[in-house]
Coordinates of C-alpha atoms in Angstrom, one line a residue:
M1226 CA 0.1 0.0 -0.1
K1227 CA 2.8 2.4 0.8
S1228 CA 4.5 1.9 -2.6
V1229 CA 1.1 2.8 -4.2
L1230 CA 0.2 6.0 -2.2
H1231 CA 3.3 7.8 -2.8
P1232 CA 3.0 8.1 -6.4
L1233 CA -0.7 9.1 -5.8
R1234 CA 0.2 11.7 -3.6
G1235 CA 2.7 12.9 -6.0
A1236 CA 0.5 12.8 -8.9
L1237 CA -2.0 14.9 -6.9
A1238 CA 0.4 17.5 -5.4
A1239 CA 1.3 18.0 -9.2
L1240 CA -1.8 18.4 -10.3
C1241 CA -2.8 20.8 -7.4
A1242 CA 0.4 22.9 -8.4
F1243 CA -0.4 22.9 -12.0
S1244 CA -4.3 23.8 -11.2
A1245 CA -2.9 27.1 -9.1
L1246 CA -0.7 27.9 -11.9
A1247 CA -3.2 28.0 -14.1
A1248 CA -5.7 29.9 -12.2
A1249 CA -3.1 32.6 -11.2
P1250 CA -2.9 36.0 -13.1
S1251 CA -0.4 36.6 -15.4
A1252 CA 2.7 38.3 -13.8
H1253 CA 2.2 41.3 -16.1
A1254 CA -1.6 41.4 -15.9
E1255 CA -1.9 43.9 -13.4
Y1256 CA 1.0 46.3 -14.5
P1257 CA 1.6 48.7 -13.0
E1258 CA 0.9 47.7 -9.4
R1259 CA 3.2 50.7 -8.2
A1260 CA 4.7 54.0 -9.2
V1261 CA 6.6 54.2 -12.4
S1262 CA 9.9 56.0 -12.8
L1263 CA 10.3 58.4 -16.2
V1264 CA 13.8 58.9 -16.0
V1265 CA 15.1 62.5 -17.9
G1266 CA 18.6 62.7 -18.6
Y1267 CA 19.0 66.3 -18.1
P1268 CA 18.1 68.9 -15.4
A1269 CA 14.5 70.2 -14.5
G1270 CA 13.6 73.0 -16.8
G1271 CA 14.7 72.2 -20.3
S1272 CA 12.5 71.0 -23.2
V1273 CA 13.0 67.1 -22.5
D1274 CA 12.3 67.7 -18.7
L1275 CA 9.0 69.8 -19.9
T1276 CA 8.0 67.3 -22.3
A1277 CA 8.4 64.4 -19.7
R1278 CA 6.2 66.4 -17.0
L1279 CA 3.4 66.8 -19.5
F1280 CA 3.4 63.6 -20.8
G1281 CA 3.9 61.8 -17.3
E1282 CA 0.8 63.3 -16.3
E1283 CA -1.2 61.9 -19.1
L1284 CA 0.5 58.6 -18.9
A1285 CA -0.4 58.3 -14.9
K1286 CA -4.0 58.8 -15.8
R1287 CA -3.9 56.1 -18.5
L1288 CA -2.0 53.5 -16.3
G1289 CA -3.8 54.3 -13.0
Q1290 CA -0.3 54.7 -11.0
S1291 CA 2.0 57.9 -10.2
V1292 CA 4.5 58.6 -12.8
V1293 CA 7.5 60.2 -11.2
V1294 CA 9.8 62.0 -13.2
E1295 CA 13.5 61.5 -12.2
N1296 CA 16.2 63.9 -13.3
V1297 CA 19.5 62.0 -13.7
G1298 CA 21.7 64.5 -15.7
G1299 CA 24.9 64.5 -16.9
A1300 CA 26.9 63.8 -20.1
G1301 CA 24.7 65.2 -22.5
G1302 CA 22.0 63.0 -21.3
T1303 CA 23.8 59.7 -21.6
I1304 CA 23.9 59.0 -17.8
G1305 CA 20.2 59.0 -17.5
A1306 CA 20.0 56.7 -20.7
Q1307 CA 22.4 54.1 -19.4
R1308 CA 20.7 53.8 -16.0
V1309 CA 17.5 52.8 -18.0
A1310 CA 19.6 50.4 -20.3
R1311 CA 20.7 48.8 -16.9
A1312 CA 17.3 48.6 -15.3
A1313 CA 15.1 45.6 -14.8
P1314 CA 12.8 45.0 -17.9
D1315 CA 9.8 45.2 -15.9
G1316 CA 8.0 48.3 -17.0
Y1317 CA 8.7 50.4 -13.8
T1318 CA 11.9 52.5 -15.2
L1319 CA 11.1 54.2 -18.4
L1320 CA 13.1 56.7 -20.4
L1321 CA 12.0 60.1 -21.7
G1322 CA 15.0 59.9 -24.3
S1323 CA 15.7 62.8 -27.0
T1324 CA 17.7 63.0 -30.4
N1325 CA 21.1 63.6 -28.4
E1326 CA 21.4 60.6 -26.3
M1327 CA 19.5 58.2 -28.3
V1328 CA 21.2 59.0 -31.9
I1329 CA 24.2 61.3 -31.6
A1330 CA 26.0 60.5 -28.3
S1331 CA 27.4 57.1 -29.4
M1332 CA 28.8 59.1 -32.7
I1333 CA 31.0 61.3 -30.9
N1334 CA 31.5 59.9 -27.4
N1335 CA 33.7 56.8 -27.0
A1336 CA 32.5 56.5 -23.5
V1337 CA 29.0 55.9 -24.0
K1338 CA 28.4 52.5 -22.3
Y1339 CA 25.1 51.4 -23.9
D1340 CA 23.7 50.7 -27.4
S1341 CA 20.7 52.9 -28.2
V1342 CA 19.2 50.1 -30.5
K1343 CA 20.2 46.8 -28.9
D1344 CA 19.6 48.1 -25.0
F1345 CA 16.1 49.5 -25.3
S1346 CA 12.5 48.6 -26.2
P1347 CA 11.3 51.8 -28.5
L1348 CA 7.9 52.4 -27.3
G1349 CA 6.7 55.3 -29.4
V1350 CA 7.7 58.9 -30.3
I1351 CA 5.7 61.5 -28.7
A1352 CA 6.5 64.9 -30.1
S1353 CA 9.1 67.2 -31.9
Q1354 CA 10.2 70.7 -32.0
P1355 CA 12.0 72.5 -34.8
M1356 CA 15.0 74.4 -33.9
L1357 CA 15.8 78.4 -34.5
L1358 CA 18.3 80.2 -36.5
A1359 CA 18.6 83.5 -34.8
A1360 CA 20.7 86.6 -35.3
S1361 CA 21.9 89.4 -33.1
K1362 CA 20.1 92.7 -33.5
N1363 CA 23.5 94.1 -34.2
S1364 CA 24.0 92.1 -37.1
G1365 CA 21.6 94.1 -39.1
V1366 CA 20.4 90.8 -40.7
K1367 CA 16.5 90.3 -40.7
T1368 CA 15.8 87.5 -43.1
A1369 CA 17.2 84.1 -44.0
A1370 CA 18.0 85.6 -47.7
E1371 CA 20.1 88.5 -46.0
Y1372 CA 22.2 85.9 -44.0
L1373 CA 22.9 83.9 -47.0
Q1374 CA 23.9 87.2 -48.9
K1375 CA 26.1 88.2 -46.2
L1376 CA 27.6 84.9 -45.7
R1377 CA 28.3 84.5 -49.4
A1378 CA 29.8 87.8 -49.7
S1379 CA 32.5 87.4 -47.1
A1380 CA 35.3 84.9 -46.5
P1381 CA 34.5 81.7 -44.9
G1382 CA 34.8 81.9 -41.0
S1383 CA 34.1 85.6 -41.1
F1384 CA 30.9 84.9 -39.1
N1385 CA 30.1 82.3 -36.3
Y1386 CA 27.1 80.6 -34.8
G1387 CA 26.8 79.3 -31.1
S1388 CA 24.9 76.1 -30.2
S1389 CA 24.8 74.6 -26.8
G1390 CA 27.7 72.3 -27.4
V1391 CA 29.6 70.2 -29.5
G1392 CA 27.7 67.4 -31.2
T1393 CA 24.4 68.4 -30.0
T1394 CA 21.3 68.9 -32.0
L1395 CA 21.8 72.5 -32.1
H1396 CA 25.5 72.2 -33.6
L1397 CA 24.5 69.8 -36.2
A1398 CA 21.6 71.9 -37.3
G1399 CA 24.1 74.6 -37.9
E1400 CA 26.1 72.3 -39.7
M1401 CA 23.1 71.5 -41.9
I1402 CA 22.6 75.1 -42.8
N1403 CA 26.2 75.4 -43.8
Q1404 CA 26.0 72.5 -46.0
S1405 CA 22.8 73.4 -47.6
T1406 CA 23.9 76.9 -48.5
G1407 CA 27.4 76.3 -49.0
T1408 CA 28.5 79.0 -46.5
R1409 CA 30.9 78.3 -43.5
A1410 CA 29.8 80.1 -40.2
E1411 CA 32.1 78.9 -37.6
H1412 CA 30.7 77.0 -34.6
V1413 CA 31.0 78.5 -31.1
P1414 CA 30.1 75.8 -28.4
Y1415 CA 28.6 76.9 -25.4
R1416 CA 27.9 75.3 -21.9
G1417 CA 24.1 75.8 -22.1
V1418 CA 21.5 78.1 -23.8
A1419 CA 21.5 80.6 -21.2
P1420 CA 25.1 82.1 -21.8
L1421 CA 24.6 81.7 -25.7
V1422 CA 21.6 83.7 -25.5
T1423 CA 23.3 86.4 -23.6
D1424 CA 26.0 86.9 -26.1
L1425 CA 23.4 86.7 -28.8
M1426 CA 21.5 89.5 -27.2
S1427 CA 24.6 91.7 -26.7
G1428 CA 26.1 91.2 -30.0
Q1429 CA 29.1 89.2 -29.1
L1430 CA 27.8 86.2 -31.2
D1431 CA 26.5 86.7 -34.8
Y1432 CA 24.1 83.9 -35.1
G1433 CA 22.6 81.0 -32.7
M1434 CA 20.9 77.9 -32.8
L1435 CA 18.1 77.6 -30.5
V1436 CA 15.4 75.1 -29.7
L1437 CA 12.2 77.0 -30.6
S1438 CA 10.5 77.0 -27.2
S1439 CA 14.1 78.7 -25.9
G1440 CA 14.4 81.4 -28.5
L1441 CA 10.8 82.5 -29.0
P1442 CA 10.5 84.5 -25.7
Q1443 CA 13.5 86.5 -26.9
V1444 CA 12.2 87.0 -30.5
R1445 CA 8.7 87.8 -29.0
A1446 CA 10.6 90.6 -26.6
D1447 CA 12.4 91.9 -29.9
K1448 CA 15.9 91.2 -28.0
I1449 CA 17.0 88.8 -31.1
V1450 CA 15.9 88.2 -34.8
A1451 CA 14.3 85.1 -36.0
L1452 CA 15.6 84.2 -39.4
G1453 CA 13.7 80.9 -39.5
V1454 CA 12.9 77.4 -38.1
T1455 CA 14.5 74.3 -39.1
E1456 CA 11.7 71.9 -40.1
K1457 CA 10.3 71.9 -43.5
K1458 CA 7.2 73.5 -42.7
R1459 CA 6.2 76.5 -40.3
S1460 CA 5.6 75.5 -36.8
P1461 CA 2.0 75.6 -35.6
V1462 CA 3.4 77.0 -32.4
A1463 CA 4.7 80.1 -34.2
P1464 CA 3.1 80.4 -37.6
D1465 CA 4.5 83.8 -38.3
L1466 CA 8.0 82.6 -38.4
P1467 CA 9.2 81.3 -41.9
A1468 CA 10.5 78.0 -42.4
L1469 CA 14.2 78.3 -43.6
A1470 CA 13.3 75.9 -46.5
E1471 CA 11.3 78.5 -48.0
T1472 CA 14.4 80.7 -48.9
P1473 CA 16.2 79.7 -52.0
G1474 CA 19.7 78.1 -50.9
F1475 CA 18.0 76.5 -47.6
E1476 CA 15.7 73.8 -49.4
S1477 CA 17.3 70.8 -48.0
V1478 CA 17.2 72.2 -44.3
D1479 CA 14.8 69.9 -42.2
I1480 CA 15.8 68.8 -38.9
S1481 CA 14.2 68.9 -35.3
V1482 CA 15.0 67.8 -31.8
W1483 CA 12.5 64.6 -30.9
F1484 CA 11.3 63.1 -27.9
A1485 CA 10.2 59.3 -27.6
L1486 CA 9.6 56.8 -24.7
Y1487 CA 11.6 53.6 -24.3
G1488 CA 11.9 50.8 -21.8
P1489 CA 14.9 48.5 -21.0
A1490 CA 15.4 45.9 -23.7
G1491 CA 13.4 42.8 -23.0
L1492 CA 10.2 44.5 -22.0
P1493 CA 7.7 41.7 -21.7
E1494 CA 5.2 42.3 -24.4
P1495 CA 2.1 42.7 -22.2
V1496 CA 3.7 45.4 -20.6
A1497 CA 5.1 47.1 -24.1
A1498 CA 1.6 46.9 -25.4
K1499 CA -0.3 48.6 -22.2
L1500 CA 2.5 51.4 -22.7
R1501 CA 2.1 51.6 -26.4
S1502 CA -1.7 51.8 -26.3
A1503 CA -1.3 54.5 -23.4
L1504 CA 0.9 56.7 -25.6
A1505 CA -1.2 56.1 -28.7
D1506 CA -4.4 57.5 -26.4
T1507 CA -2.4 60.2 -25.2
L1508 CA -1.3 61.4 -28.9
K1509 CA -5.1 61.8 -29.5
S1510 CA -5.7 64.0 -26.7
E1511 CA -6.4 67.7 -27.5
Q1512 CA -6.0 68.7 -24.2
F1513 CA -2.2 67.4 -24.3
R1514 CA -1.8 68.5 -27.9
A1515 CA -2.6 72.3 -26.6
K1516 CA 0.0 71.9 -23.9
M1517 CA 2.5 70.5 -26.0
Q1518 CA 2.2 73.1 -28.5
E1519 CA 2.2 76.1 -25.4
A1520 CA 5.7 74.2 -24.6
G1521 CA 6.9 74.7 -28.1
G1522 CA 6.4 70.9 -29.3
V1523 CA 4.3 69.3 -32.0
L1524 CA 3.0 66.0 -31.4
S1525 CA 3.9 62.8 -33.3
Q1526 CA 1.5 60.7 -35.5
P1527 CA 0.1 57.8 -33.8
G1528 CA 1.3 54.6 -34.9
L1529 CA 4.7 56.0 -36.3
D1530 CA 7.2 53.2 -36.0
P1531 CA 9.8 54.5 -33.5
A1532 CA 12.6 51.9 -34.4
A1533 CA 12.2 52.7 -38.0
Y1534 CA 12.1 56.7 -37.1
Q1535 CA 15.4 56.6 -34.9
A1536 CA 17.0 54.8 -37.9
E1537 CA 16.2 57.3 -40.4
E1538 CA 17.5 59.7 -38.1
T1539 CA 20.6 58.1 -37.4
K1540 CA 21.6 58.1 -40.9
K1541 CA 20.7 61.8 -41.3
Y1542 CA 22.6 62.5 -38.0
G1543 CA 25.7 60.4 -39.3
A1544 CA 26.1 62.3 -42.4
L1545 CA 26.1 65.5 -40.3
V1546 CA 28.8 64.5 -38.3
K1547 CA 30.7 63.2 -41.1
A1548 CA 30.3 66.3 -43.1
A1549 CA 31.2 68.3 -39.9
K1550 CA 34.2 66.1 -39.0
I1551 CA 33.7 65.8 -35.6
E1552 CA 35.6 62.8 -34.4
A1553 CA 34.6 60.3 -31.7
Q1554 CA 36.5 61.1 -28.3

C-alpha cells in the first residue's frame, strides 16, 4: 500500500500545483502595481524635462498609477539613458529619450556604455520641436535671404554661430545649414543655452541655434531676430516665423529635436503593449496637444514606428557628423 500511495500523492500534488498556476493571473496582468519612474537625462527646466512632465501626467491617468519624473543629468543625457538600459525590464523604469542621447551620443563619444538600439525597447515617438536660426540685432540681418547674402559675400569663417555644445542637435542643425547653403559660419560651443542667448543679445555672437521654445521668448521681446525654423514647414507654435526651407539655398534644411518613450531591452510584450496603447491614446488628446504646443512641441502621428524613425534619424545625423568632421572621443 505504501508504494502505491506515494505516487498518488505525487500526482495529486503536481495536479494541484498545475491548477494553481493555471488559475493565477499573469505576472504582468496587473501592471503597473506601483509608481513608474520616468527618467530624464537632463536637469529640470529644459525641453526634455518639460515634455516628460506633461507626458507623465497623461501616462499616469492612463496607467492608474503615479508616474514620477526623475532627473538624472550629466554627459549630454547619456547617464540617464544608461541607467534605464541597465534597469530591470519590468516597465517600472522608463526613459524620456531625445535625439542627443539616443542618436548622436554614440557617434561622438566613445565613453557611451550602451547601444541605443540593442539596449532599449522603443515604445513610441511623443513629439518634436524645430530649432531656430536667430541673429543678433547688431548684425543688421533680418531675413534668411540677407543671412545668405552676407555669408556668401564674406570669406569663410568671417561669421560664427553658437550652439549648446559640440555634437548637440543644435550644433548639427547649424552644420546642416552650412552644408545646404554652401557657406561657412564657424561653430562656437557654449555650456548651455543661457550664456549663448546672453552673447547673442549683446552682439558678441553673430548668430545662434536655439530650440524654438528657448528662442521664442527673446524673439517676442524683440531682443533677437528670428531668421527661420529648421523644419520643412512652419511650426503651428509660431506660424508667423518662416521655415528656412522657404528661402532659396535653404531647401534641404529639415531637422528637429524629438522626444520618445523607451523601456529597457527585453520588456515583456504585455507591458510594452500597455505602454504603447497609453502613448497612442495620449497622442489623440487635444488637451495634451494644446499643452505641448504651448511648450513649443508638435505631437507625433499615432502609429509612427519608433525603431524605423530612429534609424532614419541616425542616418541623417551620421551624415552631418561626417560632414562636420566631428571625431569621436
